[in-house]
């Protein structure tokens, strides 16, 4: 996919860009490294809201990800830009509200780039990645579990792995 046009670019989007979408970026970075896709797939994250621009991810998200070998600490929150709809090939919303906001912002012709990340999941437990911001630490583990499942399957479908082309991990 996209072989002749440089890397495949994926943007993950939530509301604040301090809990779910930074976690999605970190999970995707781990998949990219495991599958040898560095330079062939690029990932970033953003929020539909502006409250946390410039902030690092929530400490609970950083700690939960670190326990799984994923480093979120260098990320800083930013807001979705109009230009993102041109730059990215896939724009993955964490929940229905993010999805609707993105579709309403998207220029003509770019709405097909916008999806909900859990459409790639096979767990069948939820359509939305639940917002863990106002809950306890369990919520952050659940976010990681959902995203590891969905993004593992997404990368299997991309079928770009160097090793076997069949999603070997
Ligand atoms: P996120 O979680 O969208 O997963 O980053 C949130 C973080 C902060 C707020 C809302 C959601 N907030 O309203 O400040």
Short mmCIF file of C-alpha atoms and ligand atoms in Angstrom, two decimals:
data_model
loop_
_atom_site.label_atom_id
_atom_site.label_comp_id
_atom_site.label_asym_id
_atom_site.label_seq_id
_atom_site.Cartn_x
_atom_site.Cartn_y
_atom_site.Cartn_z
CA UNK A 1 0.00 0.00 0.00
CA UNK A 2 1.25 3.46 -0.85
CA UNK A 3 4.60 2.00 -1.99
CA UNK A 4 5.43 4.78 -4.43
CA UNK A 5 4.44 7.74 -2.35
CA UNK A 6 6.65 7.49 0.71
CA UNK A 7 5.59 6.17 4.08
CA UNK A 8 2.06 5.33 5.10
CA UNK A 9 1.04 8.03 7.57
CA UNK A 10 -1.41 7.40 10.41
CA UNK A 11 -2.84 10.01 12.78
CA UNK A 12 -4.57 8.97 16.03
CA UNK A 13 -7.12 11.41 17.43
CA UNK A 14 -8.88 11.72 20.78
CA UNK A 15 -10.27 14.69 22.69
CA UNK A 16 -7.40 15.91 24.86
CA UNK A 17 -4.39 14.20 23.20
CA UNK A 18 -3.07 13.31 26.65
CA UNK A 19 -4.56 9.82 27.30
CA UNK A 20 -5.89 7.69 24.45
CA UNK A 21 -4.31 8.99 21.24
CA UNK A 22 -0.77 9.25 22.70
CA UNK A 23 -1.25 5.65 23.89
CA UNK A 24 -2.37 4.64 20.39
CA UNK A 25 0.71 6.32 18.92
CA UNK A 26 2.93 4.45 21.38
CA UNK A 27 1.27 1.09 20.65
CA UNK A 28 1.65 1.73 16.91
CA UNK A 29 5.32 2.68 17.35
CA UNK A 30 5.87 -0.64 19.15
CA UNK A 31 4.16 -2.52 16.29
CA UNK A 32 6.29 -0.63 13.73
CA UNK A 33 9.46 -1.56 15.55
CA UNK A 34 8.44 -5.22 16.03
CA UNK A 35 7.54 -5.56 12.37
CA UNK A 36 10.60 -3.72 11.01
CA UNK A 37 8.47 -0.98 9.44
CA UNK A 38 10.57 2.01 10.53
CA UNK A 39 10.58 4.60 7.74
CA UNK A 40 7.69 2.87 5.97
CA UNK A 41 4.93 3.78 8.42
CA UNK A 42 4.83 7.08 10.30
CA UNK A 43 2.49 7.84 13.20
CA UNK A 44 1.41 10.91 15.12
CA UNK A 45 -1.43 11.89 17.44
CA UNK A 46 -3.60 14.95 18.07
CA UNK A 47 -6.68 16.10 19.96
CA UNK A 48 -9.89 17.70 18.76
CA UNK A 49 -9.73 19.95 21.86
CA UNK A 50 -7.19 22.63 22.72
CA UNK A 51 -6.99 22.46 26.53
CA UNK A 52 -3.76 20.49 26.78
CA UNK A 53 -1.70 21.81 23.86
CA UNK A 54 2.01 21.41 24.67
CA UNK A 55 1.41 19.10 27.64
CA UNK A 56 2.99 15.66 28.02
CA UNK A 57 0.63 12.68 28.26
CA UNK A 58 -1.19 12.02 31.53
CA UNK A 59 1.18 10.40 34.05
CA UNK A 60 -1.14 7.40 34.42
CA UNK A 61 -0.97 6.79 30.67
CA UNK A 62 2.83 7.14 30.70
CA UNK A 63 3.17 4.64 33.57
CA UNK A 64 0.73 2.05 32.17
CA UNK A 65 2.46 2.16 28.77
CA UNK A 66 5.94 2.00 30.33
CA UNK A 67 4.94 -1.26 32.05
CA UNK A 68 4.46 -2.69 28.53
CA UNK A 69 7.75 -1.31 27.22
CA UNK A 70 6.18 1.69 25.47
CA UNK A 71 7.61 5.20 25.94
CA UNK A 72 5.06 8.04 25.74
CA UNK A 73 7.16 10.58 27.66
CA UNK A 74 8.48 12.48 24.63
CA UNK A 75 5.06 13.21 23.18
CA UNK A 76 3.42 16.64 23.53
CA UNK A 77 -0.23 17.36 22.91
CA UNK A 78 -1.34 19.24 19.83
CA UNK A 79 -4.67 20.00 18.21
CA UNK A 80 -5.83 18.58 14.88
CA UNK A 81 -4.99 20.92 11.94
CA UNK A 82 -6.75 21.24 8.63
CA UNK A 83 -3.49 20.21 6.92
CA UNK A 84 -3.61 16.84 8.72
CA UNK A 85 -6.34 15.73 6.33
CA UNK A 86 -3.88 16.12 3.45
CA UNK A 87 -0.79 14.76 5.20
CA UNK A 88 -2.18 11.55 6.66
CA UNK A 89 -3.47 8.47 4.88
CA UNK A 90 -5.40 7.13 7.89
CA UNK A 91 -7.01 9.27 10.58
CA UNK A 92 -8.21 7.05 13.42
CA UNK A 93 -10.64 8.40 15.99
CA UNK A 94 -10.82 6.91 19.48
CA UNK A 95 -14.57 7.36 19.88
CA UNK A 96 -17.76 8.39 18.13
CA UNK A 97 -17.53 12.03 19.23
CA UNK A 98 -13.97 12.35 17.89
CA UNK A 99 -15.10 10.62 14.67
CA UNK A 100 -17.99 13.02 14.14
CA UNK A 101 -15.82 16.06 14.86
CA UNK A 102 -13.22 14.87 12.36
CA UNK A 103 -15.79 14.14 9.65
CA UNK A 104 -17.28 17.60 10.09
CA UNK A 105 -13.83 19.23 9.78
CA UNK A 106 -12.63 17.12 6.84
CA UNK A 107 -12.28 18.75 3.42
CA UNK A 108 -14.21 17.22 0.53
CA UNK A 109 -12.61 13.95 -0.50
CA UNK A 110 -10.85 13.32 2.81
CA UNK A 111 -13.72 11.91 4.85
CA UNK A 112 -12.87 8.36 3.73
CA UNK A 113 -9.55 8.65 5.58
CA UNK A 114 -11.39 8.97 8.89
CA UNK A 115 -12.26 5.80 10.81
CA UNK A 116 -12.83 4.64 14.38
CA UNK A 117 -9.83 2.66 15.57
CA UNK A 118 -11.92 -0.13 17.08
CA UNK A 119 -13.38 -1.01 13.71
CA UNK A 120 -10.11 -2.97 13.34
CA UNK A 121 -10.64 -4.83 16.64
CA UNK A 122 -11.95 -8.37 16.89
CA UNK A 123 -12.73 -8.24 20.60
CA UNK A 124 -16.28 -7.09 19.99
CA UNK A 125 -16.50 -5.39 23.35
CA UNK A 126 -16.87 -1.74 22.43
CA UNK A 127 -17.10 0.68 19.55
CA UNK A 128 -15.39 3.43 21.48
CA UNK A 129 -12.10 3.46 23.35
CA UNK A 130 -13.47 4.62 26.74
CA UNK A 131 -12.05 7.91 28.01
CA UNK A 132 -9.96 6.98 31.10
CA UNK A 133 -9.30 10.57 32.19
CA UNK A 134 -11.83 10.71 35.04
CA UNK A 135 -11.46 7.09 36.13
CA UNK A 136 -8.89 4.92 37.88
CA UNK A 137 -5.78 3.17 36.65
CA UNK A 138 -7.79 0.22 35.31
CA UNK A 139 -9.09 2.46 32.53
CA UNK A 140 -5.58 2.99 31.21
CA UNK A 141 -4.95 -0.77 31.09
CA UNK A 142 -8.20 -1.23 29.20
CA UNK A 143 -7.16 1.45 26.68
CA UNK A 144 -3.88 -0.40 26.10
CA UNK A 145 -5.65 -3.78 25.75
CA UNK A 146 -8.13 -2.44 23.19
CA UNK A 147 -5.49 -0.59 21.17
CA UNK A 148 -3.01 -3.48 21.14
CA UNK A 149 -5.71 -5.73 19.71
CA UNK A 150 -7.04 -3.28 17.12
CA UNK A 151 -3.67 -2.01 15.92
CA UNK A 152 -2.14 -5.49 15.78
CA UNK A 153 -4.94 -6.46 13.41
CA UNK A 154 -4.66 -3.20 11.47
CA UNK A 155 -0.95 -3.82 10.83
CA UNK A 156 -1.73 -7.42 9.83
CA UNK A 157 -4.12 -6.00 7.21
CA UNK A 158 -1.55 -3.48 5.97
CA UNK A 159 0.53 -6.55 5.15
CA UNK A 160 3.81 -4.66 4.93
CA UNK A 161 5.92 -6.73 7.33
CA UNK A 162 9.47 -7.39 6.16
CA UNK A 163 9.64 -10.81 7.81
CA UNK A 164 6.86 -12.77 6.15
CA UNK A 165 4.22 -10.41 4.85
CA UNK A 166 1.77 -12.27 7.10
CA UNK A 167 1.91 -10.22 10.23
CA UNK A 168 4.66 -12.18 11.98
CA UNK A 169 5.54 -10.75 15.38
P1 LIG B 1 -8.08 11.92 26.02
O1 LIG B 1 -8.66 12.12 27.50
O2 LIG B 1 -9.09 12.49 25.07
O3 LIG B 1 -7.97 10.43 25.90
O4 LIG B 1 -6.74 12.62 25.98
C1 LIG B 1 -9.06 13.37 27.98
C2 LIG B 1 -8.16 14.17 28.63
C3 LIG B 1 -8.54 15.41 29.11
C4 LIG B 1 -9.85 15.83 28.93
C5 LIG B 1 -10.75 15.03 28.27
C6 LIG B 1 -10.35 13.80 27.78
N1 LIG B 1 -10.25 17.07 29.45
O5 LIG B 1 -11.44 17.41 29.32
O6 LIG B 1 -9.42 17.82 29.99
#
